[in-house]
Structure formats: structure tokens, C-alpha cells
mmCIF file of C-alpha atoms and ligand atoms in Angstrom:
data_model
loop_
_atom_site.group_PDB
_atom_site.id
_atom_site.type_symbol
_atom_site.label_atom_id
_atom_site.label_comp_id
_atom_site.label_asym_id
_atom_site.label_seq_id
_atom_site.Cartn_x
_atom_site.Cartn_y
_atom_site.Cartn_z
ATOM 1 C CA UNK A 1 -40.338 -28.758 -70.772
ATOM 2 C CA UNK A 2 -40.663 -27.378 -67.243
ATOM 3 C CA UNK A 3 -38.985 -24.063 -66.307
ATOM 4 C CA UNK A 4 -36.850 -25.909 -63.790
ATOM 5 C CA UNK A 5 -35.430 -28.239 -66.456
ATOM 6 C CA UNK A 6 -34.841 -25.273 -68.800
ATOM 7 C CA UNK A 7 -32.766 -23.506 -66.133
ATOM 8 C CA UNK A 8 -30.727 -26.661 -65.531
ATOM 9 C CA UNK A 9 -30.038 -27.103 -69.243
ATOM 10 C CA UNK A 10 -29.127 -23.408 -69.650
ATOM 11 C CA UNK A 11 -26.714 -23.597 -66.726
ATOM 12 C CA UNK A 12 -25.151 -26.784 -68.076
ATOM 13 C CA UNK A 13 -24.608 -25.108 -71.442
ATOM 14 C CA UNK A 14 -23.104 -21.974 -69.816
ATOM 15 C CA UNK A 15 -20.657 -23.941 -67.665
ATOM 16 C CA UNK A 16 -19.524 -23.019 -64.134
ATOM 17 C CA UNK A 17 -20.147 -19.453 -62.909
ATOM 18 C CA UNK A 18 -17.738 -19.745 -59.982
ATOM 19 C CA UNK A 19 -13.936 -19.876 -59.802
ATOM 20 C CA UNK A 20 -12.117 -22.702 -58.044
ATOM 21 C CA UNK A 21 -10.235 -20.268 -55.809
ATOM 22 C CA UNK A 22 -7.648 -20.827 -54.293
ATOM 23 C CA UNK A 23 -6.809 -23.542 -56.843
ATOM 24 C CA UNK A 24 -6.995 -21.030 -59.688
ATOM 25 C CA UNK A 25 -6.427 -17.288 -59.744
ATOM 26 C CA UNK A 26 -9.347 -14.995 -59.081
ATOM 27 C CA UNK A 27 -9.120 -11.618 -60.868
ATOM 28 C CA UNK A 28 -9.709 -8.461 -58.825
ATOM 29 C CA UNK A 29 -11.093 -5.139 -60.107
ATOM 30 C CA UNK A 30 -8.293 -2.726 -60.981
ATOM 31 C CA UNK A 31 -9.384 -0.155 -58.374
ATOM 32 C CA UNK A 32 -9.850 -2.614 -55.533
ATOM 33 C CA UNK A 33 -8.187 -1.337 -52.343
ATOM 34 C CA UNK A 34 -5.736 -4.095 -51.548
ATOM 35 C CA UNK A 35 -2.279 -4.450 -50.031
ATOM 36 C CA UNK A 36 -0.029 -1.408 -49.793
ATOM 37 C CA UNK A 37 3.143 -1.115 -51.878
ATOM 38 C CA UNK A 38 5.947 1.358 -51.156
ATOM 39 C CA UNK A 39 8.585 2.672 -53.568
ATOM 40 C CA UNK A 40 11.688 3.777 -51.602
ATOM 41 C CA UNK A 41 13.110 5.506 -54.712
ATOM 42 C CA UNK A 42 10.298 8.074 -54.658
ATOM 43 C CA UNK A 43 9.952 8.390 -50.866
ATOM 44 C CA UNK A 44 11.267 11.510 -49.095
ATOM 45 C CA UNK A 45 10.436 10.178 -45.598
ATOM 46 C CA UNK A 46 8.205 13.168 -44.847
ATOM 47 C CA UNK A 47 6.140 10.910 -42.529
ATOM 48 C CA UNK A 48 2.845 12.227 -43.837
ATOM 49 C CA UNK A 49 1.564 8.690 -44.475
ATOM 50 C CA UNK A 50 2.521 7.633 -40.931
ATOM 51 C CA UNK A 51 0.688 10.676 -39.522
ATOM 52 C CA UNK A 52 -2.571 10.126 -41.420
ATOM 53 C CA UNK A 53 -2.599 6.314 -41.216
ATOM 54 C CA UNK A 54 -5.968 5.336 -39.771
ATOM 55 C CA UNK A 55 -4.814 1.885 -38.667
ATOM 56 C CA UNK A 56 -1.435 2.906 -37.196
ATOM 57 C CA UNK A 57 0.037 0.475 -39.711
ATOM 58 C CA UNK A 58 3.053 2.535 -40.821
ATOM 59 C CA UNK A 59 6.346 2.874 -38.926
ATOM 60 C CA UNK A 60 9.212 5.046 -40.188
ATOM 61 C CA UNK A 61 12.520 4.967 -38.279
ATOM 62 C CA UNK A 62 16.175 5.824 -38.907
ATOM 63 C CA UNK A 63 18.368 2.771 -39.434
ATOM 64 C CA UNK A 64 20.872 2.082 -36.642
ATOM 65 C CA UNK A 65 23.806 3.390 -38.715
ATOM 66 C CA UNK A 66 21.760 6.490 -39.744
ATOM 67 C CA UNK A 67 22.452 5.696 -43.407
ATOM 68 C CA UNK A 68 18.805 5.173 -44.261
ATOM 69 C CA UNK A 69 15.190 5.048 -43.145
ATOM 70 C CA UNK A 70 13.394 1.807 -42.397
ATOM 71 C CA UNK A 71 9.849 1.908 -43.729
ATOM 72 C CA UNK A 72 7.373 -0.736 -42.551
ATOM 73 C CA UNK A 73 3.676 -1.219 -43.381
ATOM 74 C CA UNK A 74 1.900 -3.882 -41.293
ATOM 75 C CA UNK A 75 -0.668 -5.488 -43.585
ATOM 76 C CA UNK A 76 -2.636 -6.861 -40.633
ATOM 77 C CA UNK A 77 -3.170 -3.380 -39.165
ATOM 78 C CA UNK A 78 -4.024 -1.713 -42.478
ATOM 79 C CA UNK A 79 -7.692 -0.757 -42.800
ATOM 80 C CA UNK A 80 -7.390 -0.130 -46.572
ATOM 81 C CA UNK A 81 -8.594 3.443 -46.097
ATOM 82 C CA UNK A 82 -6.277 4.843 -48.801
ATOM 83 C CA UNK A 83 -5.287 7.970 -46.820
ATOM 84 C CA UNK A 84 -1.552 7.268 -47.166
ATOM 85 C CA UNK A 85 -1.818 7.170 -50.956
ATOM 86 C CA UNK A 86 -4.023 10.252 -51.034
ATOM 87 C CA UNK A 87 -1.691 12.432 -48.930
ATOM 88 C CA UNK A 88 1.723 11.188 -50.154
ATOM 89 C CA UNK A 89 3.299 14.175 -51.946
ATOM 90 C CA UNK A 90 5.529 12.071 -54.202
ATOM 91 C CA UNK A 91 3.360 9.080 -55.117
ATOM 92 C CA UNK A 92 5.711 6.727 -53.256
ATOM 93 C CA UNK A 93 2.992 4.723 -51.533
ATOM 94 C CA UNK A 94 -0.006 3.202 -53.244
ATOM 95 C CA UNK A 95 -2.671 0.564 -52.884
ATOM 96 C CA UNK A 96 -2.464 -2.466 -55.127
ATOM 97 C CA UNK A 97 -5.441 -4.634 -56.048
ATOM 98 C CA UNK A 98 -3.800 -7.623 -54.342
ATOM 99 C CA UNK A 99 -6.355 -8.886 -51.825
ATOM 100 C CA UNK A 100 -4.481 -12.044 -50.812
ATOM 101 C CA UNK A 101 -4.146 -11.441 -47.097
ATOM 102 C CA UNK A 102 -4.474 -14.981 -45.741
ATOM 103 C CA UNK A 103 -1.316 -16.262 -44.058
ATOM 104 C CA UNK A 104 -0.322 -18.815 -41.434
ATOM 105 C CA UNK A 105 -0.597 -17.634 -37.825
ATOM 106 C CA UNK A 106 3.147 -18.087 -37.229
ATOM 107 C CA UNK A 107 3.899 -15.536 -40.001
ATOM 108 C CA UNK A 108 1.790 -12.747 -38.494
ATOM 109 C CA UNK A 109 4.759 -10.751 -37.187
ATOM 110 C CA UNK A 110 6.494 -10.879 -40.582
ATOM 111 C CA UNK A 111 3.428 -10.012 -42.573
ATOM 112 C CA UNK A 112 4.500 -6.564 -43.683
ATOM 113 C CA UNK A 113 6.001 -4.517 -46.480
ATOM 114 C CA UNK A 114 9.582 -3.612 -45.497
ATOM 115 C CA UNK A 115 11.705 -1.208 -47.502
ATOM 116 C CA UNK A 116 14.684 1.041 -46.832
ATOM 117 C CA UNK A 117 15.029 4.596 -48.091
ATOM 118 C CA UNK A 118 18.752 5.237 -48.539
ATOM 119 C CA UNK A 119 20.264 8.510 -47.415
ATOM 120 C CA UNK A 120 22.916 10.393 -49.421
ATOM 121 C CA UNK A 121 25.441 12.965 -48.203
ATOM 122 C CA UNK A 122 24.759 16.678 -48.599
ATOM 123 C CA UNK A 123 26.921 17.937 -51.483
ATOM 124 C CA UNK A 124 28.053 20.911 -49.340
ATOM 125 C CA UNK A 125 28.316 19.950 -45.677
ATOM 126 C CA UNK A 126 28.367 16.137 -45.882
ATOM 127 C CA UNK A 127 25.370 15.602 -43.543
ATOM 128 C CA UNK A 128 23.316 12.448 -44.294
ATOM 129 C CA UNK A 129 20.203 13.556 -46.177
ATOM 130 C CA UNK A 130 17.312 12.216 -48.172
ATOM 131 C CA UNK A 131 17.673 13.782 -51.625
ATOM 132 C CA UNK A 132 14.473 15.476 -52.740
ATOM 133 C CA UNK A 133 12.899 13.994 -55.874
ATOM 134 C CA UNK A 134 13.142 16.395 -58.874
ATOM 135 C CA UNK A 135 9.318 16.571 -59.011
ATOM 136 C CA UNK A 136 9.233 18.090 -55.526
ATOM 137 C CA UNK A 137 12.149 20.450 -56.184
ATOM 138 C CA UNK A 138 10.319 21.720 -59.281
ATOM 139 C CA UNK A 139 7.165 22.238 -57.225
ATOM 140 C CA UNK A 140 8.941 24.274 -54.539
ATOM 141 C CA UNK A 141 11.722 26.070 -56.432
ATOM 142 C CA UNK A 142 10.365 26.076 -59.994
ATOM 143 C CA UNK A 143 11.866 24.645 -63.191
ATOM 144 C CA UNK A 144 15.386 25.894 -62.338
ATOM 145 C CA UNK A 145 15.531 24.142 -58.947
ATOM 146 C CA UNK A 146 17.344 20.960 -59.851
ATOM 147 C CA UNK A 147 19.638 22.637 -62.386
ATOM 148 C CA UNK A 148 21.264 24.288 -59.351
ATOM 149 C CA UNK A 149 21.639 20.894 -57.648
ATOM 150 C CA UNK A 150 19.272 21.769 -54.789
ATOM 151 C CA UNK A 151 18.044 18.194 -54.512
ATOM 152 C CA UNK A 152 21.516 17.093 -53.360
ATOM 153 C CA UNK A 153 21.669 19.567 -50.456
ATOM 154 C CA UNK A 154 20.453 19.322 -46.858
ATOM 155 C CA UNK A 155 17.631 21.756 -45.915
ATOM 156 C CA UNK A 156 20.105 24.174 -44.277
ATOM 157 C CA UNK A 157 22.472 24.300 -47.281
ATOM 158 C CA UNK A 158 19.480 24.479 -49.631
ATOM 159 C CA UNK A 159 18.193 27.596 -47.855
ATOM 160 C CA UNK A 160 21.708 29.080 -48.006
ATOM 161 C CA UNK A 161 22.021 28.326 -51.745
ATOM 162 C CA UNK A 162 18.658 29.921 -52.501
ATOM 163 C CA UNK A 163 19.544 32.989 -50.412
ATOM 164 C CA UNK A 164 22.964 33.331 -52.110
ATOM 165 C CA UNK A 165 21.152 33.223 -55.428
ATOM 166 C CA UNK A 166 18.769 35.998 -54.360
ATOM 167 C CA UNK A 167 21.655 38.206 -53.150
ATOM 168 C CA UNK A 168 23.527 37.674 -56.419
HETATM 169 S S1 LIG B 201 5.572 7.274 -48.631
HETATM 170 FE FE1 LIG B 201 5.036 9.378 -49.216
HETATM 171 S S2 LIG B 201 3.982 10.236 -47.441
HETATM 172 FE FE2 LIG B 201 5.052 8.391 -46.747
HETATM 173 S S3 LIG B 201 7.021 9.165 -45.970
HETATM 174 FE FE3 LIG B 201 7.338 8.559 -48.116
HETATM 175 S S4 LIG B 201 7.004 10.449 -49.290
HETATM 176 FE FE4 LIG B 201 6.134 10.807 -47.247
HETATM 177 S S1 LIG B 202 -4.445 2.348 -46.395
HETATM 178 FE FE1 LIG B 202 -4.990 3.486 -44.523
HETATM 179 S S2 LIG B 202 -4.632 2.050 -42.842
HETATM 180 FE FE2 LIG B 202 -3.600 1.196 -44.656
HETATM 181 S S3 LIG B 202 -1.476 1.918 -44.494
HETATM 182 FE FE3 LIG B 202 -2.590 3.424 -45.749
HETATM 183 S S4 LIG B 202 -3.330 4.997 -44.307
HETATM 184 FE FE4 LIG B 202 -2.746 3.181 -43.106
#
């Protein structure tokens, strides 16, 4: 039997080596740099991701009523560099392995990840604040930080509380 025929028979026995994408799902490697996902529960709106973003894809703005922070990532501007994930101090932003970026032209201005980080009121002065996640409080003020309720205070009242504690 010729080599050519052998190859044909082997390939027939093995079955198709390709996937009928987009008619069936195509698996992506776990570490593929795909679309960005943002978790508003972990975000402290420090703007680090916006600052380092290579594609200028991230916009962070106060909501009109100042009760929260609008967080937008434009998928079309993202260069999948991963800097936002690398520099985020709380792990609130990360790259998924979702590579499905095709979309109709008329959806291009809506093709983004939109979330809202809700503000709370400072437990002392009542100013709208973004409560610090316990992980960050622990990092800055040590294990005791959140026991004293520092995460529920604005930066000014937090400094005051720490100072009062030192004086005591
Ligand atoms: S996602 Fe991370 S880096 Fe970006 S504003 Fe939120 S906490 Fe800061
Ligand atoms: S992966 Fe890079 S370009 Fe995309 S949002 Fe993050 S920092 Fe910006």
C-alpha cells in the first residue's frame, strides 16, 4: 500500500482533527489572555488599573448622584497586556480565557464590561466612601485593623482613629 493511502486510512480512522467552530465550542487554554472581568465587591477604586492600562481601555468615574463609581472596560480597546491584573492591589480585575470578541458593528459602542462600585457612608462623619476590603486593612494596619472598624471610615476619620489609638 502506498504511503499516501496509509495516511488517508490513518486519518479516516482518527476522525476529524478540527473543531466546527463557531457551530461547536472551542476550548481555550486556562491561561489564555482573554476578555477582562471586574469584581466591584473587591474594587477600592484606587484607579491603578486605569493608570497602567496600555490601551486606555479603562474609565473610572463617580456616578452622577455620587453614590458609587462607574467602572467601564472597553473590550475593543483592550490590548490583553495584563497590566491591570498585575497591578490591582485587591485582585478585583482579572483576565478570563474568553476569547470571543467578534460582535456586530452596531454593538461596538456597547461592547464593554460595565460595573458599579457602591459607596457607603463613613461610620463617623457620614461622608460617602468606598469601604476598604479587610485584606487591604490587614496589610496596612495589621491584624487588628478591621477589629477597630477602620474599613468603615473615610481616610480622614481613619487617620484620626489610628492617632487616637496611639495617644491612648
Ligand atoms: S480594579 Fe483594582 S486597580 Fe482597578 S480601581 Fe479597582 S482596586 Fe484599583
Ligand atoms: S489587559 Fe491591558 S489593555 Fe486590557 S484593560 Fe488591562 S491594562 Fe488595559
